[in-house]
PDB file of C-alpha atoms in Angstrom:
ATOM      1  CA  MET A   6       0.059  -0.072   0.096  1.00  0.00           C
ATOM      2  CA  GLY A   7       1.131   3.433  -0.686  1.00  0.00           C
ATOM      3  CA  PHE A   8       3.349   4.438  -3.618  1.00  0.00           C
ATOM      4  CA  ASN A   9       6.565   4.420  -1.588  1.00  0.00           C
ATOM      5  CA  LEU A  10       9.727   6.328  -2.439  1.00  0.00           C
ATOM      6  CA  THR A  11      11.491   3.047  -3.393  1.00  0.00           C
ATOM      7  CA  VAL A  12       8.929   2.174  -6.107  1.00  0.00           C
ATOM      8  CA  ALA A  13       8.766   5.837  -7.363  1.00  0.00           C
ATOM      9  CA  THR A  14      12.571   5.980  -7.499  1.00  0.00           C
ATOM     10  CA  ALA A  15      12.719   2.573  -9.393  1.00  0.00           C
ATOM     11  CA  PHE A  16      10.057   3.875 -11.809  1.00  0.00           C
ATOM     12  CA  CYS A  17      12.175   7.180 -12.469  1.00  0.00           C
ATOM     13  CA  PHE A  18      15.369   5.242 -12.933  1.00  0.00           C
ATOM     14  CA  ALA A  19      13.917   2.655 -15.275  1.00  0.00           C
ATOM     15  CA  LEU A  20      12.200   5.423 -17.263  1.00  0.00           C
ATOM     16  CA  ALA A  21      15.385   7.438 -17.505  1.00  0.00           C
ATOM     17  CA  HIS A  22      17.413   4.305 -18.522  1.00  0.00           C
ATOM     18  CA  ASP A  23      14.872   3.501 -21.242  1.00  0.00           C
ATOM     19  CA  ALA A  24      14.977   7.120 -22.400  1.00  0.00           C
ATOM     20  CA  MET A  25      18.728   7.241 -22.639  1.00  0.00           C
ATOM     21  CA  ALA A  26      18.897   3.830 -24.316  1.00  0.00           C
ATOM     22  CA  THR A  27      16.455   4.868 -27.060  1.00  0.00           C
ATOM     23  CA  SER A  28      17.757   8.366 -27.798  1.00  0.00           C
ATOM     24  CA  SER A  29      21.498   8.015 -27.240  1.00  0.00           C
ATOM     25  CA  PRO A  30      23.408   9.310 -30.312  1.00  0.00           C
ATOM     26  CA  GLN A  31      26.482   7.167 -29.414  1.00  0.00           C
ATOM     27  CA  ARG A  32      24.773   3.911 -29.869  1.00  0.00           C
ATOM     28  CA  ARG A  33      24.447   2.485 -33.282  1.00  0.00           C
ATOM     29  CA  PRO A  34      20.870   1.729 -34.491  1.00  0.00           C
ATOM     30  CA  SER A  35      21.433  -1.950 -34.193  1.00  0.00           C
ATOM     31  CA  ASP A  36      22.520  -1.766 -30.620  1.00  0.00           C
ATOM     32  CA  ARG A  37      19.428   0.297 -29.524  1.00  0.00           C
ATOM     33  CA  PRO A  38      16.488  -1.530 -27.759  1.00  0.00           C
ATOM     34  CA  THR A  39      13.305  -2.008 -29.848  1.00  0.00           C
ATOM     35  CA  THR A  40      11.631   0.767 -27.668  1.00  0.00           C
ATOM     36  CA  PRO A  41      10.267   3.430 -29.969  1.00  0.00           C
ATOM     37  CA  SER A  42      12.347   6.517 -29.614  1.00  0.00           C
ATOM     38  CA  TYR A  43       9.624   8.769 -28.325  1.00  0.00           C
ATOM     39  CA  PHE A  44      12.167  11.049 -26.620  1.00  0.00           C
ATOM     40  CA  SER A  45      13.316  12.373 -29.894  1.00  0.00           C
ATOM     41  CA  GLU A  46      10.163  14.402 -30.054  1.00  0.00           C
ATOM     42  CA  ARG A  47      10.258  15.645 -26.571  1.00  0.00           C
ATOM     43  CA  GLY A  48      11.256  19.315 -26.858  1.00  0.00           C
ATOM     44  CA  LYS A  49      13.084  20.444 -23.549  1.00  0.00           C
ATOM     45  CA  GLY A  50      12.985  17.164 -21.716  1.00  0.00           C
ATOM     46  CA  LEU A  51      11.085  14.861 -19.391  1.00  0.00           C
ATOM     47  CA  LEU A  52      10.327  15.832 -15.732  1.00  0.00           C
ATOM     48  CA  VAL A  53       8.989  13.351 -13.199  1.00  0.00           C
ATOM     49  CA  LEU A  54       7.175  14.926 -10.177  1.00  0.00           C
ATOM     50  CA  LYS A  55       6.379  12.825  -7.188  1.00  0.00           C
ATOM     51  CA  VAL A  56       3.811  14.317  -4.557  1.00  0.00           C
ATOM     52  CA  GLY A  57       3.188  12.441  -1.370  1.00  0.00           C
ATOM     53  CA  THR A  58      -0.034  12.469   0.562  1.00  0.00           C
ATOM     54  CA  SER A  59       1.422  14.879   3.151  1.00  0.00           C
ATOM     55  CA  SER A  60       1.453  17.534   0.351  1.00  0.00           C
ATOM     56  CA  LEU A  61      -2.112  16.869  -0.645  1.00  0.00           C
ATOM     57  CA  MET A  62      -3.842  16.285   2.705  1.00  0.00           C
ATOM     58  CA  VAL A  63      -3.916  17.795   6.114  1.00  0.00           C
ATOM     59  CA  SER A  64      -4.944  15.748   9.084  1.00  0.00           C
ATOM     60  CA  ASP A  65      -6.172  16.489  12.530  1.00  0.00           C
ATOM     61  CA  ALA A  66      -7.232  14.208  15.510  1.00  0.00           C
ATOM     62  CA  THR A  67     -10.527  13.403  13.841  1.00  0.00           C
ATOM     63  CA  SER A  68     -10.329  13.848  10.115  1.00  0.00           C
ATOM     64  CA  GLN A  69      -8.473  14.706   6.836  1.00  0.00           C
ATOM     65  CA  ARG A  70      -9.042  17.286   4.348  1.00  0.00           C
ATOM     66  CA  LEU A  71      -7.570  18.220   0.883  1.00  0.00           C
ATOM     67  CA  LYS A  72      -5.066  20.924   0.782  1.00  0.00           C
ATOM     68  CA  LEU A  73      -6.681  22.515  -2.258  1.00  0.00           C
ATOM     69  CA  ALA A  74      -4.365  25.490  -2.508  1.00  0.00           C
ATOM     70  CA  ASN A  75      -1.308  22.978  -2.669  1.00  0.00           C
ATOM     71  CA  VAL A  76      -3.023  20.737  -5.254  1.00  0.00           C
ATOM     72  CA  ALA A  77      -3.840  23.869  -7.346  1.00  0.00           C
ATOM     73  CA  ARG A  78      -0.271  25.093  -7.207  1.00  0.00           C
ATOM     74  CA  ILE A  79       0.972  21.756  -8.302  1.00  0.00           C
ATOM     75  CA  VAL A  80      -1.339  21.769 -11.216  1.00  0.00           C
ATOM     76  CA  GLU A  81      -0.253  25.304 -12.122  1.00  0.00           C
ATOM     77  CA  VAL A  82       3.423  24.324 -11.991  1.00  0.00           C
ATOM     78  CA  ILE A  83       2.903  21.288 -14.244  1.00  0.00           C
ATOM     79  CA  ALA A  84       0.782  23.286 -16.622  1.00  0.00           C
ATOM     80  CA  GLU A  85       3.631  25.953 -16.781  1.00  0.00           C
ATOM     81  CA  LEU A  86       6.164  23.301 -17.422  1.00  0.00           C
ATOM     82  CA  LYS A  87       4.059  21.833 -20.188  1.00  0.00           C
ATOM     83  CA  ARG A  88       3.666  25.155 -21.857  1.00  0.00           C
ATOM     84  CA  ALA A  89       7.476  25.630 -21.602  1.00  0.00           C
ATOM     85  CA  GLY A  90       7.969  22.449 -23.638  1.00  0.00           C
ATOM     86  CA  TYR A  91       8.598  19.774 -21.088  1.00  0.00           C
ATOM     87  CA  TRP A  92       6.948  16.402 -20.832  1.00  0.00           C
ATOM     88  CA  VAL A  93       5.786  15.954 -17.271  1.00  0.00           C
ATOM     89  CA  VAL A  94       4.953  12.645 -15.496  1.00  0.00           C
ATOM     90  CA  PHE A  95       3.063  13.154 -12.310  1.00  0.00           C
ATOM     91  CA  ILE A  96       3.340  10.446  -9.611  1.00  0.00           C
ATOM     92  CA  THR A  97       0.850  10.956  -6.753  1.00  0.00           C
ATOM     93  CA  SER A  98      -0.325   9.263  -3.526  1.00  0.00           C
ATOM     94  CA  GLY A  99      -3.400  10.274  -1.790  1.00  0.00           C
ATOM     95  CA  ALA A 100      -5.966   7.640  -2.809  1.00  0.00           C
ATOM     96  CA  VAL A 101      -6.481   6.298   0.800  1.00  0.00           C
ATOM     97  CA  GLY A 102      -6.671   9.932   2.149  1.00  0.00           C
ATOM     98  CA  MET A 103      -9.221  10.857  -0.495  1.00  0.00           C
ATOM     99  CA  GLY A 104     -11.221   7.743   0.416  1.00  0.00           C
ATOM    100  CA  CYS A 105     -11.139   8.635   3.998  1.00  0.00           C
ATOM    101  CA  ILE A 106     -12.610  11.986   3.077  1.00  0.00           C
ATOM    102  CA  LYS A 107     -15.066  10.710   0.746  1.00  0.00           C
ATOM    103  CA  LEU A 108     -16.369   8.062   3.177  1.00  0.00           C
ATOM    104  CA  GLY A 109     -16.039  10.318   6.232  1.00  0.00           C
ATOM    105  CA  ILE A 110     -13.842   7.834   8.118  1.00  0.00           C
ATOM    106  CA  SER A 111     -10.417   7.889   9.774  1.00  0.00           C
ATOM    107  CA  LYS A 112      -7.505   6.149   8.186  1.00  0.00           C
ATOM    108  CA  PRO A 113      -7.986   2.359   8.418  1.00  0.00           C
ATOM    109  CA  THR A 114      -5.439  -0.002   9.678  1.00  0.00           C
ATOM    110  CA  ASN A 115      -6.767  -3.253   8.176  1.00  0.00           C
ATOM    111  CA  LEU A 116      -5.199  -4.033   4.715  1.00  0.00           C
ATOM    112  CA  ARG A 117      -8.578  -5.018   3.055  1.00  0.00           C
ATOM    113  CA  THR A 118     -10.249  -1.901   4.414  1.00  0.00           C
ATOM    114  CA  LYS A 119      -7.314   0.314   3.234  1.00  0.00           C
ATOM    115  CA  GLN A 120      -7.664  -1.326  -0.261  1.00  0.00           C
ATOM    116  CA  ALA A 121     -11.400  -0.651  -0.487  1.00  0.00           C
ATOM    117  CA  VAL A 122     -10.845   2.988   0.783  1.00  0.00           C
ATOM    118  CA  ALA A 123      -8.104   3.475  -1.756  1.00  0.00           C
ATOM    119  CA  ALA A 124     -10.535   2.188  -4.401  1.00  0.00           C
ATOM    120  CA  ALA A 125     -13.175   4.746  -3.388  1.00  0.00           C
ATOM    121  CA  GLY A 126     -10.594   7.597  -3.048  1.00  0.00           C
ATOM    122  CA  GLN A 127      -8.723   6.968  -6.392  1.00  0.00           C
ATOM    123  CA  SER A 128     -11.805   7.959  -8.452  1.00  0.00           C
ATOM    124  CA  GLN A 129     -12.105  10.986  -6.308  1.00  0.00           C
ATOM    125  CA  LEU A 130      -8.463  11.954  -6.520  1.00  0.00           C
ATOM    126  CA  MET A 131      -8.544  11.576 -10.332  1.00  0.00           C
ATOM    127  CA  ARG A 132     -11.804  13.605 -10.531  1.00  0.00           C
ATOM    128  CA  THR A 133     -10.000  16.390  -8.600  1.00  0.00           C
ATOM    129  CA  TYR A 134      -7.060  16.257 -11.019  1.00  0.00           C
ATOM    130  CA  GLU A 135      -9.222  16.125 -14.032  1.00  0.00           C
ATOM    131  CA  ASP A 136     -11.227  19.259 -12.929  1.00  0.00           C
ATOM    132  CA  LEU A 137      -8.083  21.318 -11.913  1.00  0.00           C
ATOM    133  CA  PHE A 138      -6.047  20.270 -14.881  1.00  0.00           C
ATOM    134  CA  GLY A 139      -8.909  20.952 -17.247  1.00  0.00           C
ATOM    135  CA  ALA A 140      -9.343  24.433 -15.704  1.00  0.00           C
ATOM    136  CA  VAL A 141      -5.808  25.210 -17.004  1.00  0.00           C
ATOM    137  CA  GLY A 142      -6.207  23.426 -20.373  1.00  0.00           C
ATOM    138  CA  VAL A 143      -4.161  20.332 -19.602  1.00  0.00           C
ATOM    139  CA  GLN A 144      -5.446  16.794 -20.251  1.00  0.00           C
ATOM    140  CA  VAL A 145      -4.392  13.904 -18.012  1.00  0.00           C
ATOM    141  CA  ALA A 146      -4.288  10.156 -18.264  1.00  0.00           C
ATOM    142  CA  GLN A 147      -4.447   7.753 -15.255  1.00  0.00           C
ATOM    143  CA  LEU A 148      -2.055   4.911 -14.961  1.00  0.00           C
ATOM    144  CA  LEU A 149      -2.368   2.617 -11.900  1.00  0.00           C
ATOM    145  CA  ILE A 150       0.747   0.392 -11.481  1.00  0.00           C
ATOM    146  CA  SER A 151       2.077  -2.049  -9.035  1.00  0.00           C
ATOM    147  CA  GLN A 152       5.502  -3.159  -7.961  1.00  0.00           C
ATOM    148  CA  ALA A 153       4.958  -6.366  -9.946  1.00  0.00           C
ATOM    149  CA  ASP A 154       4.799  -4.339 -13.163  1.00  0.00           C
ATOM    150  CA  PHE A 155       8.480  -3.402 -12.756  1.00  0.00           C
ATOM    151  CA  LEU A 156       9.338  -7.171 -12.329  1.00  0.00           C
ATOM    152  CA  ASP A 157       7.612  -8.625 -15.284  1.00  0.00           C
ATOM    153  CA  LYS A 158       9.241  -7.672 -18.640  1.00  0.00           C
ATOM    154  CA  THR A 159       5.927  -7.648 -20.631  1.00  0.00           C
ATOM    155  CA  HIS A 160       4.047  -5.680 -17.872  1.00  0.00           C
ATOM    156  CA  TRP A 161       6.985  -3.093 -17.771  1.00  0.00           C
ATOM    157  CA  GLY A 162       6.946  -2.866 -21.558  1.00  0.00           C
ATOM    158  CA  ASN A 163       3.200  -2.175 -21.638  1.00  0.00           C
ATOM    159  CA  VAL A 164       3.508   0.495 -18.897  1.00  0.00           C
ATOM    160  CA  LYS A 165       6.451   2.110 -20.666  1.00  0.00           C
ATOM    161  CA  HIS A 166       4.849   2.206 -23.985  1.00  0.00           C
ATOM    162  CA  THR A 167       1.481   3.400 -22.527  1.00  0.00           C
ATOM    163  CA  LEU A 168       3.350   6.101 -20.779  1.00  0.00           C
ATOM    164  CA  PHE A 169       5.298   7.217 -23.766  1.00  0.00           C
ATOM    165  CA  GLU A 170       2.279   7.276 -25.990  1.00  0.00           C
ATOM    166  CA  CYS A 171       0.442   9.418 -23.431  1.00  0.00           C
ATOM    167  CA  LEU A 172       3.225  11.807 -23.543  1.00  0.00           C
ATOM    168  CA  ARG A 173       3.265  11.873 -27.342  1.00  0.00           C
ATOM    169  CA  LEU A 174      -0.513  12.646 -27.278  1.00  0.00           C
ATOM    170  CA  GLY A 175       0.184  15.573 -25.110  1.00  0.00           C
ATOM    171  CA  LEU A 176      -1.225  14.138 -21.881  1.00  0.00           C
ATOM    172  CA  VAL A 177       0.222  14.422 -18.467  1.00  0.00           C
ATOM    173  CA  PRO A 178       0.268  10.788 -17.079  1.00  0.00           C
ATOM    174  CA  VAL A 179      -0.850  10.679 -13.523  1.00  0.00           C
ATOM    175  CA  ILE A 180       0.572   7.597 -11.925  1.00  0.00           C
ATOM    176  CA  ASN A 181      -0.545   6.039  -8.629  1.00  0.00           C
ATOM    177  CA  GLU A 182      -0.114   2.580  -7.163  1.00  0.00           C
ATOM    178  CA  ASN A 183      -2.720  -0.058  -7.842  1.00  0.00           C
ATOM    179  CA  ASP A 184      -3.597  -0.624  -4.217  1.00  0.00           C
ATOM    180  CA  THR A 185      -5.948  -3.595  -4.939  1.00  0.00           C
ATOM    181  CA  THR A 186      -3.184  -5.924  -6.177  1.00  0.00           C
TER     182      THR A 186
END
């Protein structure tokens, strides 16, 4: 549960490795992986922004609430980066927190309950992102991944190709952990 720093870091390193491997001018074409060279179209570069739950939510003894001003600032920054020519991948946490707000409950400790609360909160989190990004003219795409997606070569290839295609289409991929697996 929770898209921890290790998984997010592994994702960033794997993505950067694939980007360098597919666009490196020092490599001969026959030495390059079969990954399409999406990064030759990228403009200024690729930025990966990871935002944790504590940046999105505030908690007190009895409840949580969304830090709307923080979320709006994050959206504005990403929109500005896109306008400046960067490709941006947004890794977010917060599904459990949003689920707690949606359901009016405190953070659960039971794994099955956390998974159900995350499922309820993920749709609310994406709705918030859709609304705020839409207000600044940016379209987003949701990718839910799990640690197993990094371990299986086919799964990683599917995630990577989906991510690159989203970027090519001008979308900001919003990545969160698939908390139900």
